[in-house]
mmCIF file of C-alpha atoms in Angstrom:
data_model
loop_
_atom_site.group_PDB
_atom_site.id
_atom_site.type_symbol
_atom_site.label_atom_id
_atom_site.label_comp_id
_atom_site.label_asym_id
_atom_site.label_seq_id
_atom_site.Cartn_x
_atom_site.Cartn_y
_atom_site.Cartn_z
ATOM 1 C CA UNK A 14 14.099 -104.952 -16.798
ATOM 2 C CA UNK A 15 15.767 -103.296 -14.282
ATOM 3 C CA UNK A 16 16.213 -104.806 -10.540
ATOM 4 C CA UNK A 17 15.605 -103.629 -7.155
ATOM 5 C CA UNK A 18 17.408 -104.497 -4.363
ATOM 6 C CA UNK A 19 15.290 -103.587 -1.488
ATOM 7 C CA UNK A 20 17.171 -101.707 0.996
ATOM 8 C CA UNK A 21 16.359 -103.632 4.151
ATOM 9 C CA UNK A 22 17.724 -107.001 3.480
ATOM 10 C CA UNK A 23 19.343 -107.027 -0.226
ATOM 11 C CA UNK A 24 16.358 -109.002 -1.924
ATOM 12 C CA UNK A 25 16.036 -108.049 -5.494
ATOM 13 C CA UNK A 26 12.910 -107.187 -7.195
ATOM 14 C CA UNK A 27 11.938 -105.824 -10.415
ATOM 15 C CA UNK A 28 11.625 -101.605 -10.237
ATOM 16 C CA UNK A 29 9.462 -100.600 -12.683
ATOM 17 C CA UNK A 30 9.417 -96.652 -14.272
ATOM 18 C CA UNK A 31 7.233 -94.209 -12.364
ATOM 19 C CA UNK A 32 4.524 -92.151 -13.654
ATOM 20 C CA UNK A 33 3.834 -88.205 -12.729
ATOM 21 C CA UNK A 34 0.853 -86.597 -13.292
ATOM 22 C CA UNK A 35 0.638 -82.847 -13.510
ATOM 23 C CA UNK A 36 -1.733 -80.055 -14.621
ATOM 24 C CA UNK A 37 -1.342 -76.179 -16.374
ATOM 25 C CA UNK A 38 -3.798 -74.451 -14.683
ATOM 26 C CA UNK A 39 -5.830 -71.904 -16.316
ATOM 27 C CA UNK A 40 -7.705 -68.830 -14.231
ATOM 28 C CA UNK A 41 -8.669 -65.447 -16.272
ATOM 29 C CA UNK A 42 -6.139 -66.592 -18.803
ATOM 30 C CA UNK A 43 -3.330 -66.502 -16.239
ATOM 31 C CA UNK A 44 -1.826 -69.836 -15.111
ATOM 32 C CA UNK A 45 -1.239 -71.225 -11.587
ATOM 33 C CA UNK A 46 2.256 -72.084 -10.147
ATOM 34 C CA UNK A 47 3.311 -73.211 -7.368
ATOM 35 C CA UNK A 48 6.323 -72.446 -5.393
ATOM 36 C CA UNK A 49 8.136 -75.803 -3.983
ATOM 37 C CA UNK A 50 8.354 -76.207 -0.222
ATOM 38 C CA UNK A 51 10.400 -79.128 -0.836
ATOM 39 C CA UNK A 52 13.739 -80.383 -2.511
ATOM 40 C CA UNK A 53 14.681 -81.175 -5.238
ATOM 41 C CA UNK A 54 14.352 -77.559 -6.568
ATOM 42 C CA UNK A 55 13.220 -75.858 -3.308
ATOM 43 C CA UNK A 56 11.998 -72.393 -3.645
ATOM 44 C CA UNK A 57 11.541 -73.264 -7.753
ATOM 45 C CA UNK A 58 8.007 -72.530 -9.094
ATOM 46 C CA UNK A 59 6.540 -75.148 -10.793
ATOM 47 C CA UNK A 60 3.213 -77.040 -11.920
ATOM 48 C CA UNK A 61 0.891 -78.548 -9.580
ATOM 49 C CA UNK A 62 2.440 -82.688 -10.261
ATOM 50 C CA UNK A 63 3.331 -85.393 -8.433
ATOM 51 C CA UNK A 64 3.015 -89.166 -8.888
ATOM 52 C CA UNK A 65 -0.138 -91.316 -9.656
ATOM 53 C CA UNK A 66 -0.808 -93.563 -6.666
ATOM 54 C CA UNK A 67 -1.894 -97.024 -6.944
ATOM 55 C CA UNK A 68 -5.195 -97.821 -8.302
ATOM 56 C CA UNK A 69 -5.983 -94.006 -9.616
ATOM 57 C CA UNK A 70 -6.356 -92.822 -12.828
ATOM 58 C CA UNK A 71 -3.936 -90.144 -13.784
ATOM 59 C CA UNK A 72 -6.620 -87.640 -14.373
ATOM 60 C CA UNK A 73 -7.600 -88.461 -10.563
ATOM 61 C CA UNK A 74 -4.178 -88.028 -9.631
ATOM 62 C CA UNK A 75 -3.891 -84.638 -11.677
ATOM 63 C CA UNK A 76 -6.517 -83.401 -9.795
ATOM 64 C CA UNK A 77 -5.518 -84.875 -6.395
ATOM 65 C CA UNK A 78 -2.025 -83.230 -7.030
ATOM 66 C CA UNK A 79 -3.608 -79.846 -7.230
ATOM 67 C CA UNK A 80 -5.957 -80.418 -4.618
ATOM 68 C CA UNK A 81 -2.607 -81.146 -2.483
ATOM 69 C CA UNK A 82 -0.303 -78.614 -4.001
ATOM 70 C CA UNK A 83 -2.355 -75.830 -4.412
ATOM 71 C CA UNK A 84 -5.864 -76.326 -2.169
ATOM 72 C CA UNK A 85 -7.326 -76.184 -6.051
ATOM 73 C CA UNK A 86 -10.269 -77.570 -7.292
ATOM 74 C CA UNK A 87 -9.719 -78.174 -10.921
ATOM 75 C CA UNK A 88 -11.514 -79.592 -14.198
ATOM 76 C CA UNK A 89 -9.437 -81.107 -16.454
ATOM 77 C CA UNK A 90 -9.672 -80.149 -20.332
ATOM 78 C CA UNK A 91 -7.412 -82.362 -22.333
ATOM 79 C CA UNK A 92 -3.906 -84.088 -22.328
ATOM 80 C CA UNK A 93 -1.783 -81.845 -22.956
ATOM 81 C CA UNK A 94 1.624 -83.305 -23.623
ATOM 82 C CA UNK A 95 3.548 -86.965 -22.461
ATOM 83 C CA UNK A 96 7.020 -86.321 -21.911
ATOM 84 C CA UNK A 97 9.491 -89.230 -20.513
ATOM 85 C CA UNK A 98 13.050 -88.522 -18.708
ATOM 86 C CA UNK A 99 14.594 -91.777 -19.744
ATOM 87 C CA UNK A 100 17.604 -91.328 -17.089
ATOM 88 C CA UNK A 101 15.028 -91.137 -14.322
ATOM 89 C CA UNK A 102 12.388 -93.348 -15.744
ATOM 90 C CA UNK A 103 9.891 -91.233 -15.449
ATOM 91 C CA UNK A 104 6.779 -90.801 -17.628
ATOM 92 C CA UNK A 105 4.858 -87.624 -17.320
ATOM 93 C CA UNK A 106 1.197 -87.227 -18.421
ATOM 94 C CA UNK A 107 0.499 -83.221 -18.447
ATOM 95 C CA UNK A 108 -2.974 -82.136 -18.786
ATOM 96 C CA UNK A 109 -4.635 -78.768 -19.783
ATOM 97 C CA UNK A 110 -7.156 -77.667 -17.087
ATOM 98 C CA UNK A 111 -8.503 -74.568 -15.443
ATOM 99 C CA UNK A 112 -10.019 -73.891 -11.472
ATOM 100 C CA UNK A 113 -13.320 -74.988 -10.973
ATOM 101 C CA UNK A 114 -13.427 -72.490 -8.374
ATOM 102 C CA UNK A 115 -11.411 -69.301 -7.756
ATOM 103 C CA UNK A 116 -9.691 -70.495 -4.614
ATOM 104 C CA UNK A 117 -6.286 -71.622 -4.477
ATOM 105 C CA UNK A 118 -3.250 -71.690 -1.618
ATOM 106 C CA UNK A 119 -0.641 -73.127 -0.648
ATOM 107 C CA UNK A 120 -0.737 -76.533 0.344
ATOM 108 C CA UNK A 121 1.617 -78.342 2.523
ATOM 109 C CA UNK A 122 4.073 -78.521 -0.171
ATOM 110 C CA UNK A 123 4.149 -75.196 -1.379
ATOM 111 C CA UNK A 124 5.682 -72.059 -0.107
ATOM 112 C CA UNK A 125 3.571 -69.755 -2.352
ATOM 113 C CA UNK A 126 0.596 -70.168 -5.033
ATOM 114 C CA UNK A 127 0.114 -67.616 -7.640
ATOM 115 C CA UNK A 128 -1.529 -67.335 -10.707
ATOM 116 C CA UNK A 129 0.716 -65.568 -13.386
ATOM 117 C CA UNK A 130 0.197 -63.446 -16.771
ATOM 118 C CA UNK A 131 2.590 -65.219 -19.503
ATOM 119 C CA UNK A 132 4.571 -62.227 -19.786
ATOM 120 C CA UNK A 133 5.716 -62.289 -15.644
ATOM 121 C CA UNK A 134 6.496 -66.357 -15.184
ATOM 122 C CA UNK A 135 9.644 -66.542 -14.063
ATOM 123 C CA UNK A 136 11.276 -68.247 -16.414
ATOM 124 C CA UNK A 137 14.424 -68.312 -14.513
ATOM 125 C CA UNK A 138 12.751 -69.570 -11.786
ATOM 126 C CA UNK A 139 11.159 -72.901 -12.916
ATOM 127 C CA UNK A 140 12.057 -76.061 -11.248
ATOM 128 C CA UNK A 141 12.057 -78.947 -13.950
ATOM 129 C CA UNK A 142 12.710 -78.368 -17.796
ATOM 130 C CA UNK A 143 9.892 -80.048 -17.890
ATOM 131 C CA UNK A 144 7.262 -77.784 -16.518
ATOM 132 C CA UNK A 145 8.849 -75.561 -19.195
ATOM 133 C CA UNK A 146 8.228 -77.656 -21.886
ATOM 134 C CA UNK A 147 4.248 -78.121 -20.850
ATOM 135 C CA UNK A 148 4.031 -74.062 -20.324
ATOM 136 C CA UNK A 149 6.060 -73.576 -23.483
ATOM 137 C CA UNK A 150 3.083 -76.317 -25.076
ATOM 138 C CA UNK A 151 0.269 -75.009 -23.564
ATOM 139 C CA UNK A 152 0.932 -71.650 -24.874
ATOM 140 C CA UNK A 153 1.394 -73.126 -28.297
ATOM 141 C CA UNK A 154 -1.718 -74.574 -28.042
ATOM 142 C CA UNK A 155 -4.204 -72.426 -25.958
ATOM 143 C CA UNK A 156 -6.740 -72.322 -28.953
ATOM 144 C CA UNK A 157 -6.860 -75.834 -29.454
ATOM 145 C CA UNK A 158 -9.637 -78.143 -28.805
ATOM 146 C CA UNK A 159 -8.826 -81.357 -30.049
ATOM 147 C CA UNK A 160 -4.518 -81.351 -30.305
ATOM 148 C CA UNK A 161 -2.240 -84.106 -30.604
ATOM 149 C CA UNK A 162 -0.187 -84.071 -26.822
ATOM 150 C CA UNK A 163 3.043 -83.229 -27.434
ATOM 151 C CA UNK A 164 6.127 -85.045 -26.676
ATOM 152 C CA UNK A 165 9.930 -84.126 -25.747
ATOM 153 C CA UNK A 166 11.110 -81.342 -27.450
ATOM 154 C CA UNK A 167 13.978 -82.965 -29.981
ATOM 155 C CA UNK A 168 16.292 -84.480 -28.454
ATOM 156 C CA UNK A 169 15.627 -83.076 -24.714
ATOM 157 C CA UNK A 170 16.123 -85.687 -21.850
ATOM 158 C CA UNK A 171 14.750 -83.545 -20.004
ATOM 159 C CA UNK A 172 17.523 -83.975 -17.280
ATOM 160 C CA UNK A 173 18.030 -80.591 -15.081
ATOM 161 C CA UNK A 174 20.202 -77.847 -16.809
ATOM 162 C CA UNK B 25 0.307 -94.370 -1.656
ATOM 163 C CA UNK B 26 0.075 -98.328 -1.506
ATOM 164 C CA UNK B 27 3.016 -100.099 0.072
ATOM 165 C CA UNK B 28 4.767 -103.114 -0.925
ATOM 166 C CA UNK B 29 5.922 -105.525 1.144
ATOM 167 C CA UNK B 30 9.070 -107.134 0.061
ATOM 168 C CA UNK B 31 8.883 -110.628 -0.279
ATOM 169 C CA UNK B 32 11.855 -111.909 0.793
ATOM 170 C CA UNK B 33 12.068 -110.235 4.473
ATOM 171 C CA UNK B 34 8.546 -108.273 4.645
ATOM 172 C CA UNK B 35 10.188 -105.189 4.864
ATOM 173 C CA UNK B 36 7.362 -102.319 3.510
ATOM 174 C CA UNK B 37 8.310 -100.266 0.442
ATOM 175 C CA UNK B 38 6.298 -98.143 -2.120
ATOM 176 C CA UNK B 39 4.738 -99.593 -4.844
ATOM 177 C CA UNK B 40 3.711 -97.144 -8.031
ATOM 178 C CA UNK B 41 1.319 -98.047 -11.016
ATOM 179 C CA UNK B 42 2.921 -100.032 -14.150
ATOM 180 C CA UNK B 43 3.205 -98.677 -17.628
ATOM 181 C CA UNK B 44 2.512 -100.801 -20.334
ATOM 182 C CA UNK B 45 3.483 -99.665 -23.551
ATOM 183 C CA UNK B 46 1.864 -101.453 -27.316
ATOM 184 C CA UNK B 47 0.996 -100.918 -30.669
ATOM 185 C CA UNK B 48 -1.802 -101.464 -33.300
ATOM 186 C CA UNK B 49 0.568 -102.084 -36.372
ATOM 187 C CA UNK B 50 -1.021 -102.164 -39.457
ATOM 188 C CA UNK B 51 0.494 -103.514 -43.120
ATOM 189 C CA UNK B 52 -1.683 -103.001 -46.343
ATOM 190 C CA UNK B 53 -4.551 -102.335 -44.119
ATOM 191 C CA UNK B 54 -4.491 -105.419 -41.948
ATOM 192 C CA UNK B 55 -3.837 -105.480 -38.235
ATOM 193 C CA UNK B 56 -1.140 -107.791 -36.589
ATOM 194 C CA UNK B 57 -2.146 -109.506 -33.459
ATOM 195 C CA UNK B 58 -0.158 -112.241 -31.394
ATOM 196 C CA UNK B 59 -1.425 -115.151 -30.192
ATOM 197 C CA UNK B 60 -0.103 -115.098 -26.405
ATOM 198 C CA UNK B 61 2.103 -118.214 -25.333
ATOM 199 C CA UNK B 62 1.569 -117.089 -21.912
ATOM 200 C CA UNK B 63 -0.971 -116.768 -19.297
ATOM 201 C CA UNK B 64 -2.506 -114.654 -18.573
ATOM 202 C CA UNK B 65 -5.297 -115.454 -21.156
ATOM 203 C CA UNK B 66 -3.282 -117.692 -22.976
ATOM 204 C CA UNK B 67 -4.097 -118.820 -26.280
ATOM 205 C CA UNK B 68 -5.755 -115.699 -26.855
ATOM 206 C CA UNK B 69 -5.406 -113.042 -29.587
ATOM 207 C CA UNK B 70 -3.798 -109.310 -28.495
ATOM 208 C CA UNK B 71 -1.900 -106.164 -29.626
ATOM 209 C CA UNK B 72 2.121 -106.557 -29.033
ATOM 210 C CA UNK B 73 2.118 -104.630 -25.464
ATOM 211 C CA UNK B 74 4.047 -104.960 -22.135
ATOM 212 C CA UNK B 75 5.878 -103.272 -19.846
ATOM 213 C CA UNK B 76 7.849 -100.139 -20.245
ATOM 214 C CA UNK B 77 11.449 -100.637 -18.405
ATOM 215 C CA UNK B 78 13.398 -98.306 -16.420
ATOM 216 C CA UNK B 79 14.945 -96.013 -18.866
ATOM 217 C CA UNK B 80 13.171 -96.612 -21.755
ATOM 218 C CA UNK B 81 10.872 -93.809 -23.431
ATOM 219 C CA UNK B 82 7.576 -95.167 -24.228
ATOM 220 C CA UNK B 83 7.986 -94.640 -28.012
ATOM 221 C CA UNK B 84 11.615 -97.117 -27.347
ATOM 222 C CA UNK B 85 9.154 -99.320 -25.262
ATOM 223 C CA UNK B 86 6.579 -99.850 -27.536
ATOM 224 C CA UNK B 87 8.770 -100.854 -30.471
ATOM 225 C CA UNK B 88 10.832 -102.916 -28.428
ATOM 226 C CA UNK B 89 7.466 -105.262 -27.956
ATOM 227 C CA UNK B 90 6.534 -105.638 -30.813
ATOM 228 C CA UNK B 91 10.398 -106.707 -31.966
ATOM 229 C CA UNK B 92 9.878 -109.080 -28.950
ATOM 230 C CA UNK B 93 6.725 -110.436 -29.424
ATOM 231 C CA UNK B 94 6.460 -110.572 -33.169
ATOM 232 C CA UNK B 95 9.687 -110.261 -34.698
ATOM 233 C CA UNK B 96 8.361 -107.144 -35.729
ATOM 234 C CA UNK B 97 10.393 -103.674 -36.964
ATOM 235 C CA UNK B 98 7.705 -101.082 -36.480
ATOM 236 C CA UNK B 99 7.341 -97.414 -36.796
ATOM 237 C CA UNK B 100 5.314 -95.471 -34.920
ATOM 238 C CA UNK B 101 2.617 -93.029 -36.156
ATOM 239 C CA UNK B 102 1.074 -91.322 -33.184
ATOM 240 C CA UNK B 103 -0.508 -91.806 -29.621
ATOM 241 C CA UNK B 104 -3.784 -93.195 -29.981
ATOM 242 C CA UNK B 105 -5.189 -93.768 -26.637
ATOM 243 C CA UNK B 106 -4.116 -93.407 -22.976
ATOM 244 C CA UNK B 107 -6.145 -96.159 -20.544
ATOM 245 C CA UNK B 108 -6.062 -96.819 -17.486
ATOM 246 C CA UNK B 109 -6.701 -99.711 -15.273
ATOM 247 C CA UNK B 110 -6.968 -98.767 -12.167
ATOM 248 C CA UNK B 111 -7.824 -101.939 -10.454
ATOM 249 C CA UNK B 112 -4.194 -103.433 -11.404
ATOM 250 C CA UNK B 113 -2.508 -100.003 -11.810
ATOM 251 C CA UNK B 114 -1.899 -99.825 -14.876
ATOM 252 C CA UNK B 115 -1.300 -97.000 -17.312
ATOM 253 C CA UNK B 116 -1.356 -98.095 -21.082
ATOM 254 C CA UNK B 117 0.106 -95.966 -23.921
ATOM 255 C CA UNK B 118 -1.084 -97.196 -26.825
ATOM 256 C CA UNK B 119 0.476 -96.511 -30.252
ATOM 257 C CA UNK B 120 -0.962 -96.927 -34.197
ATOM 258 C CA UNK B 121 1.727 -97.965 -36.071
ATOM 259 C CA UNK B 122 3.146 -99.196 -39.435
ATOM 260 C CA UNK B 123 5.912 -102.641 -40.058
ATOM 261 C CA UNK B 124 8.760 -100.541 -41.084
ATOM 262 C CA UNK B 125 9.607 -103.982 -42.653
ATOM 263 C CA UNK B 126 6.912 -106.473 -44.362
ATOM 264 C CA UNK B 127 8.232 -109.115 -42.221
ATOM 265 C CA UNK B 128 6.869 -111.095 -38.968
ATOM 266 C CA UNK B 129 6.979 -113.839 -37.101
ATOM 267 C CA UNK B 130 6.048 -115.372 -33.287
ATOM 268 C CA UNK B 131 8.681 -114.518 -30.641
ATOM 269 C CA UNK B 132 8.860 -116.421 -27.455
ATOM 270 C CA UNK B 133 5.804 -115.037 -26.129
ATOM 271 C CA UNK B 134 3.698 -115.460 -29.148
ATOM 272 C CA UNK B 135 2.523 -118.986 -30.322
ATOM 273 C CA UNK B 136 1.278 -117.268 -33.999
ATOM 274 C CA UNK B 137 1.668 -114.046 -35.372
ATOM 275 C CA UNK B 138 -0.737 -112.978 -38.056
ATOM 276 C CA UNK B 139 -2.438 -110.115 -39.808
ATOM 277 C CA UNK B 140 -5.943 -109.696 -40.044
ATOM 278 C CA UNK B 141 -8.197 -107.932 -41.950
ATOM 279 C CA UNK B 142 -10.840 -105.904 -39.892
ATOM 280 C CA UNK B 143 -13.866 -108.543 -40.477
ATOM 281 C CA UNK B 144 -11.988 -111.078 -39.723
ATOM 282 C CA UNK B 145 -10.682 -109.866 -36.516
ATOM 283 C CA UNK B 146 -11.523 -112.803 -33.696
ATOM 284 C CA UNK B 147 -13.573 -110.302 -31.519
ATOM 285 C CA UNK B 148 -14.506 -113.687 -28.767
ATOM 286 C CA UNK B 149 -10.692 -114.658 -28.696
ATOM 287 C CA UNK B 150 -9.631 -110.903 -28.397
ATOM 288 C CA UNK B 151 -6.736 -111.459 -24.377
ATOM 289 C CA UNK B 152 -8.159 -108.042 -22.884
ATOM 290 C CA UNK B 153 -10.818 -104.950 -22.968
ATOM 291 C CA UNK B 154 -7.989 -102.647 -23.460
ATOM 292 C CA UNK B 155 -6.473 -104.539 -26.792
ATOM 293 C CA UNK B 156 -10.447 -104.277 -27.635
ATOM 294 C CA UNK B 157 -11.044 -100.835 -27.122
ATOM 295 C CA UNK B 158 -7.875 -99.729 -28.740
ATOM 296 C CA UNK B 159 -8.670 -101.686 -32.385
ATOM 297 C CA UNK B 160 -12.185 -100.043 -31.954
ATOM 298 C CA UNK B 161 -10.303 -96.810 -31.699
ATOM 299 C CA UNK B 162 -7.841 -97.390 -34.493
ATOM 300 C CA UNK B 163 -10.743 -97.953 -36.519
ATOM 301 C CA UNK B 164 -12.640 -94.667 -35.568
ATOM 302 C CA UNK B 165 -9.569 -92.626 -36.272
ATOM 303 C CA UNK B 166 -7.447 -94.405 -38.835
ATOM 304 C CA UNK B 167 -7.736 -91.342 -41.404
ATOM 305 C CA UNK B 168 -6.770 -88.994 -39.034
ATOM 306 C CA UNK B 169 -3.389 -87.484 -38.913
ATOM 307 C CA UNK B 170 -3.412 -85.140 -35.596
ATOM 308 C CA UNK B 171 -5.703 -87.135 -33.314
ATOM 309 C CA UNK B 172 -6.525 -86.157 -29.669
ATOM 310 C CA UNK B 173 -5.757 -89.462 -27.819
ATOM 311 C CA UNK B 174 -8.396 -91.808 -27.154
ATOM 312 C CA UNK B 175 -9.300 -92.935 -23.278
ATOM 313 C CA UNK B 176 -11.294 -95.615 -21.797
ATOM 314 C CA UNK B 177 -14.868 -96.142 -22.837
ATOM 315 C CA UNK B 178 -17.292 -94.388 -20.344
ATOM 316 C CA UNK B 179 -17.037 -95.650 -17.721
ATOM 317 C CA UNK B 180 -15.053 -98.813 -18.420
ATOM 318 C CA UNK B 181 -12.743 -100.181 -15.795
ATOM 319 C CA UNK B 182 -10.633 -102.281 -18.139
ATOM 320 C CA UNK B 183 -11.359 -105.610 -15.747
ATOM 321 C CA UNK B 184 -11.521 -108.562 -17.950
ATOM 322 C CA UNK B 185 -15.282 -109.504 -18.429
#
């Protein structure tokens, strides 16, 4: 395991890997992306995510994310994919869900909120490889109601490219 | 988002859920469980499980145990459950699995290794909900080869009882 040294007086503790939660959001068969307000990957579109707080389940914390990200009130379908970026120890649980409610903005995190057709995301545009990956699943999957969540595409670290 | 005070000076840093990472290995139809050496609930009977490290994929993580625990080379099948504990933050990925090798034997954490058959399984001496639910969920699915991923019972908490 991995240590820690904590940055105000040198002690070391154990760091453990950190877990993000995120959602593809589903409105009128158009999906929801939000537009970061923050770095990394300012002004990069990207999937309402963030990382699961203490004591929360991560389908809590997918839905707190969106509540935060994107003032939206989702239900969550199914897991959609878990995807790990070893060099950042990260573990990423992705679900499939759609707005309870046809509101969304921008929270205090986001620029800009939109809700896109497949054939306008801005593919160019999208902040993690990851989010790509989930989109990339969630298209190959739409029609699914019981799927196995995907994983890393082969041999993707999912580092940035 | 909880804070953690470091122990050393009391300095106040973040503190994120754990992952813990295991396995329901089967051979010839029989489950291997690991009697723990350690507490907590020592002395009783669980999956091979623990802690995903920094930079370690879950699938790495997971096999990694169970060569820890129980001397065991395993390969993994598919994700069969995601749980979640939120009173101790925890997030478990659980695996079903195969011994890529018929061979076993107690690691430093394990006082026995053994396989059982399913009637035989020690339900009272079972270390933790989580190692229970995930059997009972091996069982439901075991014929299945694309399988949606299991999550706690309804309403379960994962808290020892």
């Amino acid at each position: 395991m991995e240590r820690d040294v904590c940055g105000h007086c040198g002690h070391i503790s154990y760091a453990n890997p950190k877990i993000v939660v995120g959602s593809v959001v589903v409105h009128e068969n158009r999906i929801l992306l939000c537009r970061r307000a923050i770095e990394p990957r300012k002004n990069y579109w990207t999937l309402p995510a963030g990382y699961l707080e203490e004591h929360e389940s991560p389908e809590a914390g997918a839905r707190r994310e969106a509540l935060e990200e994107a003032c939206a009130d989702i239900s969550l379908d199914l897991l959609l994919a878990v995807y790990s970026i070893p060099r950042i120890s990260q573990v990423q649980l992705m679900y499939r869900a759609r707005l309870a409610r046809p509101h969304f903005a921008a929270g205090p995190e986001s620029l800009e909120v939109r809700l896109f057709d497949w054939d306008d995301i801005p593919w160019p545009e999208i902040a993690f490889p990851s989010a790509r990956w989930a989109l990339e699943h969630w298209r190959q999957s739409r029609y699914g109601t019981v799927i196995a969540p995907f994983t890393n595409p082969d041999g993707a670290t999912g580092d940035a490219r």
